[in-house]
Coordinates of C-alpha atoms in Angstrom, one line a residue:
Chain A
M3 CA -40.4 34.4 42.5
V4 CA -38.6 34.1 39.2
I5 CA -37.5 30.7 39.7
S6 CA -40.3 28.0 37.8
E7 CA -41.3 25.7 40.6
D8 CA -40.0 23.2 37.3
T9 CA -36.3 24.8 37.6
R10 CA -36.8 24.6 41.6
A11 CA -37.7 21.0 41.6
A12 CA -34.9 19.9 39.2
I13 CA -32.5 22.4 41.4
E14 CA -33.8 20.3 44.4
R15 CA -32.9 16.8 42.6
E16 CA -29.2 18.4 41.6
I17 CA -28.8 18.4 45.4
G18 CA -29.5 15.2 46.1
K19 CA -26.6 14.2 43.9
Y20 CA -23.9 16.0 46.1
P21 CA -22.5 15.3 49.7
Q22 CA -22.9 19.5 50.7
R23 CA -26.1 21.5 49.0
R24 CA -23.2 23.8 47.7
G25 CA -22.5 21.4 45.1
A26 CA -25.1 21.8 43.4
L27 CA -24.7 25.5 42.9
L28 CA -23.2 25.7 39.0
P29 CA -25.7 23.2 38.0
A30 CA -28.4 25.5 39.1
L31 CA -26.9 28.5 37.6
H32 CA -27.5 26.8 34.5
L33 CA -30.5 25.9 34.8
V34 CA -32.0 29.0 35.8
Q35 CA -29.7 30.6 32.6
Q36 CA -31.5 27.8 30.7
E37 CA -34.7 29.0 32.1
H38 CA -34.0 33.3 31.8
G39 CA -31.3 33.3 29.7
F40 CA -29.4 35.1 32.3
V41 CA -28.5 34.8 36.4
S42 CA -30.6 38.2 37.5
P43 CA -30.5 40.3 40.8
D44 CA -33.7 38.5 42.3
S45 CA -32.9 35.6 40.5
M46 CA -29.4 35.3 43.2
R47 CA -31.3 36.5 46.2
E48 CA -33.7 33.5 45.6
L49 CA -30.7 30.9 44.6
A50 CA -29.4 32.3 48.1
G51 CA -32.2 31.3 50.1
I52 CA -32.0 28.1 48.4
F53 CA -28.2 27.2 48.9
E54 CA -27.9 28.9 52.9
L55 CA -26.0 31.2 51.3
L56 CA -26.0 35.6 50.9
P57 CA -26.3 36.6 48.1
V58 CA -22.5 38.3 47.1
E59 CA -21.5 34.6 47.6
V60 CA -23.6 33.4 44.8
M61 CA -23.4 36.4 43.0
E62 CA -19.5 36.2 43.1
V63 CA -20.0 32.8 41.8
V64 CA -21.5 34.1 38.7
H65 CA -19.3 36.2 37.9
F66 CA -16.4 34.1 38.3
Y67 CA -17.4 31.8 35.0
N68 CA -17.7 33.2 31.9
M69 CA -20.6 30.9 30.8
F70 CA -22.9 32.8 33.5
H71 CA -24.4 36.4 32.7
D72 CA -25.9 38.7 34.8
R73 CA -28.1 40.4 32.2
P74 CA -30.0 39.6 29.4
R75 CA -27.9 39.0 26.1
G76 CA -29.6 38.6 22.8
R77 CA -31.4 35.3 21.4
H78 CA -28.7 33.8 19.8
Q79 CA -25.2 33.4 20.7
V80 CA -22.6 34.0 18.7
H81 CA -19.1 32.9 19.7
V82 CA -15.5 32.6 18.0
C83 CA -12.7 30.4 19.0
T84 CA -9.9 33.4 18.6
N85 CA -7.4 31.3 20.3
L86 CA -3.9 30.4 18.8
P87 CA -4.9 27.6 16.4
C88 CA -7.9 28.7 15.4
S89 CA -6.1 32.2 14.8
L90 CA -3.3 30.4 13.2
R91 CA -6.3 29.1 10.6
G92 CA -7.9 32.6 10.1
A93 CA -10.1 33.1 13.1
R94 CA -9.3 37.2 13.1
G95 CA -10.2 37.6 9.7
L96 CA -13.5 35.4 10.4
M97 CA -14.3 37.8 13.6
R98 CA -14.0 40.5 11.2
Q99 CA -15.9 39.6 8.3
L100 CA -18.7 38.2 10.7
E101 CA -17.8 42.0 12.7
S102 CA -19.1 43.8 10.0
H103 CA -21.9 41.4 8.5
L104 CA -23.5 42.1 11.1
G105 CA -22.6 45.9 12.1
I106 CA -21.2 45.5 15.6
H107 CA -18.4 44.4 17.2
A108 CA -17.6 41.2 19.5
G109 CA -19.3 41.7 23.2
E110 CA -21.5 43.8 21.5
T111 CA -25.4 42.2 20.4
T112 CA -27.8 43.7 17.1
A113 CA -30.1 46.6 17.6
D114 CA -33.1 44.3 17.3
G115 CA -31.8 41.9 20.3
R116 CA -31.4 38.6 17.8
I117 CA -27.6 38.3 18.1
S118 CA -24.8 38.7 20.4
L119 CA -21.3 38.0 18.8
G120 CA -18.3 37.7 21.4
H121 CA -15.3 35.5 20.8
E122 CA -14.4 32.5 22.9
E123 CA -11.0 30.8 23.9
C124 CA -10.3 27.7 23.1
L125 CA -13.1 25.1 22.5
G126 CA -11.4 22.5 21.8
A127 CA -12.5 22.1 18.4
C128 CA -8.0 22.9 17.1
A129 CA -8.3 20.5 13.8
Y130 CA -11.5 21.9 12.6
A131 CA -10.2 25.5 12.6
P132 CA -11.8 28.0 12.2
M133 CA -15.0 27.4 14.1
L134 CA -17.7 29.0 15.9
R135 CA -20.3 28.0 18.4
I136 CA -23.9 29.5 18.3
G137 CA -25.4 28.8 21.6
E138 CA -25.0 24.5 22.3
T139 CA -24.4 23.3 18.9
Y140 CA -20.4 23.6 17.6
H141 CA -19.5 25.1 13.3
E142 CA -16.7 24.2 12.3
N143 CA -14.1 24.0 9.3
L144 CA -15.7 26.9 8.7
D145 CA -15.3 30.1 6.3
A146 CA -16.4 33.2 6.0
E147 CA -19.7 32.5 3.4
Q148 CA -20.5 29.4 5.1
A149 CA -20.2 31.6 8.6
K150 CA -22.3 34.3 7.3
R151 CA -24.7 32.1 5.9
L152 CA -25.4 30.2 9.7
L153 CA -25.7 33.3 11.0
D154 CA -28.4 34.6 8.4
G155 CA -30.5 31.8 9.3
L156 CA -30.6 32.4 12.8
E157 CA -34.4 34.1 13.9
Chain B
M9 CA -22.2 10.4 11.9
G10 CA -18.5 8.6 11.7
L11 CA -15.2 11.4 12.7
T12 CA -14.6 13.4 9.9
V13 CA -11.1 14.3 10.9
P14 CA -8.4 11.7 10.1
Y15 CA -6.5 9.6 13.3
V16 CA -4.4 6.7 13.7
T17 CA -5.9 3.8 15.3
S18 CA -4.4 1.9 18.5
Y19 CA -5.8 0.8 21.4
L20 CA -7.5 4.0 23.1
S21 CA -9.0 4.8 19.2
E22 CA -9.4 1.7 17.5
H23 CA -13.0 2.0 17.3
F24 CA -13.0 6.1 17.0
A25 CA -14.6 5.8 13.7
D26 CA -17.5 3.7 14.9
D27 CA -21.0 5.4 16.0
A28 CA -21.7 1.9 17.7
Y29 CA -19.0 1.7 20.1
A30 CA -21.0 4.8 21.8
T31 CA -23.7 2.6 22.9
L32 CA -23.6 -0.2 25.5
D33 CA -24.5 -2.8 22.9
G34 CA -21.3 -1.5 20.8
Y35 CA -19.3 -1.2 23.5
R36 CA -19.4 -4.8 25.0
A37 CA -19.8 -6.1 21.2
R38 CA -16.6 -5.5 21.3
G39 CA -14.7 -6.7 24.2
G40 CA -16.2 -3.8 26.5
Y41 CA -16.8 -4.1 30.7
E42 CA -14.6 -7.5 30.5
A43 CA -11.6 -5.3 32.0
A44 CA -13.7 -4.4 34.8
Q45 CA -15.3 -7.8 36.0
Q46 CA -11.5 -9.4 36.1
A47 CA -11.0 -6.0 37.7
L48 CA -13.2 -6.5 40.9
R49 CA -12.5 -10.3 40.9
T50 CA -8.6 -8.7 42.4
S51 CA -7.8 -6.8 45.0
P52 CA -7.1 -3.1 45.2
E53 CA -3.9 -3.8 46.5
D54 CA -2.8 -5.6 43.9
L55 CA -5.0 -3.9 41.3
I56 CA -2.7 -0.4 42.8
E57 CA 0.6 -2.4 41.8
L58 CA -0.3 -3.3 38.4
V59 CA -0.9 -0.3 37.8
K60 CA 2.3 0.9 39.2
E61 CA 3.9 -1.9 37.0
S62 CA 2.6 -0.4 34.0
G63 CA 4.9 2.8 34.6
L64 CA 1.2 4.9 34.0
Q65 CA 1.4 9.0 33.8
G66 CA -1.6 11.0 34.0
R67 CA -2.4 12.1 30.5
G68 CA -3.5 15.8 31.4
G69 CA -0.7 17.6 31.9
A70 CA 1.6 16.5 34.8
G71 CA 2.1 13.3 34.1
F72 CA 2.7 11.9 37.4
S73 CA 2.7 8.0 38.1
T74 CA -1.1 7.0 37.7
G75 CA -0.9 3.9 40.1
L76 CA 1.4 6.1 43.1
K77 CA -1.5 8.6 42.7
W78 CA -4.0 5.6 43.7
S79 CA -2.1 4.8 46.3
F80 CA -2.3 7.5 48.4
M81 CA -5.7 7.3 49.3
P82 CA -6.6 6.4 52.6
T83 CA -7.3 2.7 53.5
D84 CA -8.9 2.5 56.8
G85 CA -12.2 3.1 55.9
G86 CA -13.0 6.3 57.5
K87 CA -14.6 8.6 55.6
P88 CA -16.2 8.5 52.3
K89 CA -13.6 8.1 49.8
Y90 CA -13.9 10.0 46.3
L91 CA -13.0 9.6 42.0
V92 CA -13.1 13.0 40.4
C93 CA -13.1 12.4 36.8
N94 CA -11.1 15.9 35.2
A95 CA -12.9 16.5 32.0
D96 CA -12.0 20.2 31.8
E97 CA -10.4 20.0 29.3
S98 CA -9.7 23.8 28.0
E99 CA -5.6 23.4 27.1
P100 CA -5.8 25.6 24.1
G101 CA -4.7 22.7 21.2
S102 CA -5.9 19.5 23.0
F103 CA -9.4 18.0 22.1
K104 CA -8.6 14.5 22.6
D105 CA -10.5 14.2 26.0
R106 CA -13.5 16.0 23.9
I107 CA -13.6 13.2 21.4
L108 CA -13.1 10.4 24.0
L109 CA -16.0 11.7 25.5
E110 CA -17.7 11.4 22.2
R111 CA -17.3 8.2 21.1
A112 CA -16.1 6.4 23.5
P113 CA -18.4 7.4 27.1
H114 CA -18.1 3.4 28.1
K115 CA -14.6 3.3 27.8
V116 CA -14.2 6.0 30.3
L117 CA -16.9 5.0 32.9
E118 CA -14.8 1.3 32.6
G119 CA -11.8 2.9 33.9
I120 CA -13.4 5.0 36.2
L121 CA -15.0 2.0 37.6
I122 CA -11.9 0.4 38.1
G123 CA -10.3 3.3 39.6
A124 CA -13.3 3.4 41.5
W125 CA -12.8 -0.1 43.1
A126 CA -9.2 0.4 43.4
T127 CA -9.3 3.1 45.9
G128 CA -12.8 2.0 47.5
S129 CA -14.1 5.1 46.5
E130 CA -18.0 5.5 46.6
K131 CA -18.9 7.7 44.1
T132 CA -17.5 9.6 40.7
F133 CA -18.2 13.1 40.2
I134 CA -16.7 14.1 36.2
Y135 CA -16.4 17.6 35.6
V136 CA -17.4 18.5 31.9
R137 CA -16.1 21.6 30.9
G138 CA -19.3 23.3 31.0
E139 CA -18.5 24.0 26.9
Y140 CA -19.2 20.7 25.9
A141 CA -22.3 20.1 25.7
F142 CA -22.5 16.5 22.9
P143 CA -20.2 15.0 24.7
A144 CA -22.2 15.3 27.8
R145 CA -25.0 13.7 26.3
Q146 CA -23.1 11.2 25.3
L147 CA -21.2 10.1 28.3
Q148 CA -24.8 11.1 29.9
R149 CA -26.3 8.3 28.1
A150 CA -23.4 6.3 28.7
V151 CA -24.3 6.6 32.0
D152 CA -27.2 6.3 32.5
E153 CA -27.2 2.8 30.3
A154 CA -24.9 1.7 32.5
Y155 CA -27.6 2.0 35.3
A156 CA -30.1 0.2 33.3
A157 CA -27.4 -2.2 32.6
G158 CA -26.4 -2.5 36.3
I159 CA -23.6 -1.6 35.5
L160 CA -23.2 1.0 38.0
G161 CA -25.9 1.4 41.0
A162 CA -25.7 -0.5 44.1
K163 CA -24.6 -4.2 42.2
V164 CA -21.7 -3.3 40.2
L165 CA -21.4 -6.2 37.4
G166 CA -23.3 -8.1 39.9
S167 CA -20.6 -7.8 42.5
D168 CA -20.9 -6.2 46.0
F169 CA -19.7 -2.9 45.0
A170 CA -21.8 -0.5 44.5
H171 CA -20.6 2.8 43.1
D172 CA -21.9 6.2 41.5
V173 CA -21.6 8.6 39.1
V174 CA -22.4 12.5 39.1
I175 CA -21.7 14.1 36.0
M176 CA -20.9 17.8 36.3
R177 CA -20.9 21.1 33.9
G178 CA -17.9 23.3 35.1
A179 CA -19.1 27.2 33.5
G180 CA -16.0 28.6 31.9
A181 CA -12.9 28.7 33.1
Y182 CA -9.6 27.2 32.4
I183 CA -8.0 27.3 36.4
C184 CA -11.3 24.7 37.2
G185 CA -8.8 22.6 34.9
E186 CA -6.0 22.6 37.6
E187 CA -7.4 19.6 40.5
T188 CA -8.1 21.9 43.4
G189 CA -10.1 24.3 41.3
L190 CA -12.0 21.8 39.9
L191 CA -12.5 20.4 43.1
E192 CA -13.6 23.9 44.7
S193 CA -15.7 24.5 41.6
L194 CA -17.4 21.2 42.3
E195 CA -18.0 22.4 46.1
G196 CA -19.9 25.5 44.3
R197 CA -17.5 27.7 44.6
K198 CA -15.1 30.0 42.7
G199 CA -12.4 28.2 41.2
Q200 CA -9.8 29.4 42.5
P201 CA -6.8 26.6 43.3
R202 CA -6.4 25.2 46.9
K203 CA -2.8 25.1 49.1
K204 CA -0.9 22.6 48.9
P205 CA -0.5 20.3 51.0
P206 CA -3.0 18.9 52.2
F207 CA -3.1 17.2 48.6
P208 CA -6.5 15.9 47.8
A209 CA -5.9 12.4 48.6
Q210 CA -6.2 13.7 52.2
Y211 CA -8.4 16.5 51.7
G212 CA -10.3 16.2 48.4
A213 CA -13.9 17.2 47.0
F214 CA -15.5 17.8 49.8
G215 CA -13.0 17.9 52.2
M216 CA -12.7 13.5 52.0
P217 CA -10.1 11.9 50.4
S218 CA -10.0 12.0 46.5
T219 CA -8.6 10.8 43.9
V220 CA -8.3 13.2 40.4
N221 CA -7.3 11.9 37.3
N222 CA -7.6 13.2 33.7
V223 CA -9.9 11.4 30.6
E224 CA -7.5 9.5 28.7
T225 CA -5.1 8.0 32.0
F226 CA -8.8 6.7 32.5
C227 CA -8.9 5.2 29.6
H228 CA -5.8 3.3 29.4
V229 CA -7.0 1.6 32.5
P230 CA -8.8 -1.5 31.1
H231 CA -6.3 -2.2 28.4
I232 CA -4.0 -2.4 31.0
V233 CA -6.0 -4.7 33.2
A234 CA -7.1 -6.8 30.1
N235 CA -3.8 -6.8 29.2
G236 CA -1.0 -6.7 31.9
S237 CA 1.9 -4.2 32.2
E238 CA 4.3 -6.0 30.2
W239 CA 2.3 -5.4 27.0
F240 CA 1.3 -1.9 28.4
R241 CA 5.0 -1.6 28.3
G242 CA 6.0 -2.5 25.2
F243 CA 4.6 0.6 23.4
G244 CA 6.0 3.8 24.2
T245 CA 9.3 4.2 26.0
E246 CA 10.7 3.1 29.2
K247 CA 10.4 5.7 30.7
S248 CA 7.2 7.0 29.4
P249 CA 4.9 3.9 28.1
G250 CA 2.1 3.5 25.8
T251 CA 0.0 5.5 23.7
T252 CA -1.5 9.3 23.3
I253 CA -3.4 10.9 21.5
F254 CA -1.5 13.4 19.9
G255 CA -4.0 16.8 18.7
V256 CA -2.0 18.1 15.5
S257 CA -3.4 21.4 14.8
G258 CA -2.4 25.2 12.9
H259 CA -0.4 25.1 10.2
V260 CA -0.6 21.5 8.6
V261 CA -2.5 19.5 5.8
R262 CA -3.6 17.2 8.1
P263 CA -4.7 18.5 11.3
G264 CA -6.7 15.8 13.2
L265 CA -5.8 13.0 16.1
Y266 CA -3.3 10.8 15.8
E267 CA -2.6 7.9 18.8
L268 CA 0.9 6.5 18.7
P269 CA 3.2 5.2 21.4
L270 CA 5.3 7.6 23.6
G271 CA 9.0 8.7 22.0
T272 CA 7.2 8.8 18.7
P273 CA 9.6 11.6 17.0
L274 CA 7.8 15.0 17.1
E275 CA 9.1 15.5 12.7
E276 CA 6.8 12.0 12.2
I277 CA 3.5 12.9 13.7
V278 CA 3.8 16.5 12.2
F279 CA 5.7 15.1 8.5
E280 CA 4.3 11.9 8.0
H281 CA 1.0 11.9 10.0
A282 CA -0.3 15.3 9.7
Q283 CA 1.9 15.3 6.4
G284 CA 3.2 18.6 7.0
V285 CA 3.1 22.2 6.3
P286 CA 0.6 23.6 3.2
N287 CA 0.8 25.9 0.4
G288 CA 4.9 25.2 0.1
R289 CA 6.1 26.7 3.2
T290 CA 8.2 25.1 5.9
V291 CA 7.8 25.1 9.6
K292 CA 9.2 27.9 11.8
G293 CA 8.0 26.3 15.5
V294 CA 6.0 23.6 17.2
I295 CA 4.4 24.0 20.4
P296 CA 4.5 19.6 21.3
G297 CA 1.7 20.0 24.3
G298 CA -0.9 22.1 24.1
M299 CA -0.1 26.0 24.6
S300 CA 1.3 26.1 28.3
M301 CA 4.3 24.7 26.8
P302 CA 7.4 26.2 25.9
I303 CA 8.0 26.7 21.8
L304 CA 10.6 24.4 19.5
P305 CA 12.6 25.6 17.2
A306 CA 12.1 24.0 13.1
S307 CA 15.2 22.8 14.3
Q308 CA 13.9 20.1 16.9
L309 CA 12.0 18.2 15.7
D310 CA 14.2 15.6 15.7
V311 CA 13.1 14.8 19.7
P312 CA 10.9 11.9 20.9
M313 CA 7.9 12.9 22.4
A314 CA 8.1 12.6 25.7
N315 CA 8.7 14.1 29.2
E316 CA 12.0 12.6 30.1
H317 CA 13.3 13.8 26.1
L318 CA 11.7 17.0 26.1
R319 CA 12.7 18.6 29.0
E320 CA 15.6 18.4 27.6
R321 CA 14.7 21.0 25.7
K322 CA 13.4 22.7 28.2
T323 CA 9.5 22.1 26.9
M324 CA 7.3 19.3 28.4
L325 CA 5.1 16.9 26.7
G326 CA 1.8 18.7 28.6
T327 CA -1.5 17.1 26.9
G328 CA -0.3 16.5 23.5
G329 CA -1.9 19.2 21.9
V330 CA 1.0 19.7 18.7
M331 CA 0.6 23.4 17.4
V332 CA 2.3 24.3 14.3
M333 CA 3.2 27.5 12.7
D334 CA 5.0 28.0 9.6
E335 CA 7.4 30.2 8.2
T336 CA 5.3 33.4 8.2
T337 CA 4.0 33.7 11.4
C338 CA 5.4 36.2 13.2
M339 CA 6.0 34.8 16.9
V340 CA 4.9 38.6 18.4
R341 CA 1.8 38.1 17.8
A342 CA 1.5 34.2 18.8
G343 CA 2.6 35.7 22.3
C344 CA -0.1 38.0 21.6
V345 CA -2.1 35.2 21.5
I346 CA -1.0 32.9 24.6
T347 CA -0.1 36.1 26.6
Y348 CA -3.9 37.6 26.7
F349 CA -5.5 33.7 27.1
F350 CA -3.0 33.7 31.0
R351 CA -3.8 37.5 31.4
D352 CA -8.5 36.3 30.6
E353 CA -7.9 33.2 33.0
S354 CA -5.8 33.9 36.3
C355 CA -8.0 33.5 39.3
G356 CA -6.7 36.5 40.4
Q357 CA -5.8 34.5 43.4
C358 CA -1.6 35.6 43.3
T359 CA -0.5 38.5 43.2
Q360 CA 2.3 37.8 40.9
C361 CA 0.2 35.9 38.3
R362 CA -2.8 38.6 38.6
E363 CA -0.3 41.6 37.5
G364 CA 2.5 39.3 36.0
T365 CA 0.3 38.3 33.2
G366 CA -1.2 41.8 32.9
W367 CA 2.2 42.1 32.3
L368 CA 3.3 40.1 30.2
H369 CA 0.5 40.7 27.3
K370 CA 1.0 44.4 27.7
I371 CA 4.6 44.7 26.8
M372 CA 3.9 41.7 24.2
E373 CA 1.4 44.0 22.5
R374 CA 3.7 47.0 22.9
I375 CA 6.4 45.1 20.9
E376 CA 4.0 43.8 18.4
R377 CA 2.8 47.7 17.8
G378 CA 6.4 48.9 17.3
A379 CA 6.1 50.9 20.6
G380 CA 8.9 48.1 22.3
T381 CA 11.8 49.6 23.7
P382 CA 14.7 47.1 24.1
D383 CA 14.5 47.2 27.3
D384 CA 11.0 45.8 27.1
L385 CA 12.5 42.0 25.8
D386 CA 14.3 41.7 29.5
I387 CA 11.0 43.2 30.9
L388 CA 9.8 39.6 29.6
L389 CA 12.1 37.9 30.8
D390 CA 12.1 39.4 34.2
V391 CA 8.0 39.4 34.7
A392 CA 8.0 35.4 33.8
G393 CA 10.8 34.9 35.8
K394 CA 9.0 36.3 38.6
M395 CA 5.9 34.6 38.5
E396 CA 7.4 31.1 38.0
G397 CA 7.4 28.8 40.7
Q398 CA 6.3 31.3 43.1
T399 CA 2.2 30.8 43.4
I400 CA -0.8 28.8 44.9
C401 CA -0.7 26.7 41.6
A402 CA 1.6 25.6 38.3
F403 CA -1.2 28.7 36.4
A404 CA 1.4 31.1 36.9
D405 CA 4.1 28.6 35.2
A406 CA 1.4 27.7 32.0
A407 CA 1.7 32.0 31.9
A408 CA 5.8 32.1 32.3
W409 CA 7.0 28.8 29.8
P410 CA 5.9 29.8 26.5
V411 CA 6.7 33.4 27.4
Q412 CA 10.9 32.4 28.1
G413 CA 9.9 29.8 25.0
L414 CA 9.5 32.2 22.3
M415 CA 12.4 34.5 23.8
R416 CA 14.7 31.2 23.4
H417 CA 14.4 30.5 20.5
F418 CA 13.0 33.7 18.6
R419 CA 14.1 36.4 20.3
E420 CA 15.0 38.3 16.4
D421 CA 11.9 38.6 16.1
F422 CA 11.4 40.6 19.0
E423 CA 14.5 43.0 18.6
E424 CA 13.6 42.9 14.9
H425 CA 10.1 44.3 15.8
V426 CA 11.6 47.2 18.7
R427 CA 14.5 47.8 15.6
Q428 CA 11.6 48.5 12.3
R429 CA 9.3 49.9 14.7
K430 CA 6.5 47.5 13.2
C431 CA 5.7 43.8 12.4
P432 CA 8.3 42.5 9.8
F433 CA 6.2 39.7 9.5
P434 CA 3.0 41.2 7.2
E435 CA 1.9 37.7 5.6
S436 CA 1.3 36.3 9.5
F437 CA -1.7 35.4 10.6
E438 CA -4.0 38.0 11.3
L439 CA -4.3 39.5 15.2

């Protein structure tokens, strides 16, 4: 079993909130990803068991949503919003500076596994552009120097 | 921490700067949940009538009458009924729902309770976009407080009405803002929109009668109950009553949230509230209602921000996300960003959309690179025209409209790229 007892219990609590078991599949995927950092094929098989689905039905849900990942990523997820409101205020330039600062391209992870860098579509921070999100936390109204310092502070 | 961006206050946002307003005590101290008490003493039929009379239109983009939507819910009592709060705000340029969830979560819940009573719903699912972790935590805290105080649960505010609220977090898919895509996601599936009919009021969440309303829409409801439909109609235009929270972004001195009556001229929002374009530059174009809505050129900023007026200019209010672009802006680059987004977010269900969004982006990039031909301009419009109105949901329209808008008002930008074989706007924002 790759999904822990604690996570399984939390998944069962989520299932209780919905009229059909499957309603809790997205919450369950969030919980599994919180535990492991990604949703492995083994986790997908176990979730299929919990939800009485085929593994492929779990997999297609994992692959449909941008926030679910089927393989390990860096310890920190850095997402720069590059949609139009942020681009108008310099997000693309910020992304380029961060790429060269980390020595990777958007979509890649640093060799030490510390940071995965990615672009993201509108995060609802349009008046505070440019911005990035590290894990679940928004950092807004950034210039390149502030953003680099934020990244340097990640262990 | 109070709100750090400029804002103009009316009834929705008057306590935005007040941290206590996000707590139950703070909300109650400022009159919170009194409207819900009043609503529970009113019959559901009268409440629906009141909301119909107020003329409240949904604030999630489509602008449908909220009272009418509620009246579609069956009243025969056969099946459980559900309310769904669409907090999947993902329209680029929109961030009002985020701030409502963060600063006024109990107002959202109060609107939900009134809607639940009016529609006879036993449970509300609040679908919060996955990236909104902090707003979801604020909301969860409010829900927990409301349960502990007997505002949610078996006896809502001491009445015999029972109501439960479940918060579910999405996982990063724009299409889940479409109401039936949202319902699919709520049921644990890919967020691919459903064919309609049946509409959600007949066959909604988990196959039960359901009503889906946007966060801001719910927030207007307690004010309408407390003050009456005439009061509400004192804001806005005859056809579009009330205020809305405009989110202003892009090339302005003061980006931020501005709660203003519907019908406020776009130029007042851009030049007075957001204080115009910085660096002594002028406006080139403004997207009036989130990225799906066609752009307007600087010459048309006199338009009152209400659908009956915006439609005359071939655009719409959408979510009220106002994006301002200054004179340096390359409209082909803007088109590249816009079409990339829709290509990335198409759910892939309908051929016209899956293929069309890809082609729009490919051609847009080709023109920006200087590799476009004169035919490409017509092909863009041809593809957009063949997507519009041809698919299961309005996503394909949302992808086609902005391209049509750019071509309608800024065709010269496109022609100049083809003629010079390069981008003629060296000072434009970086791509």
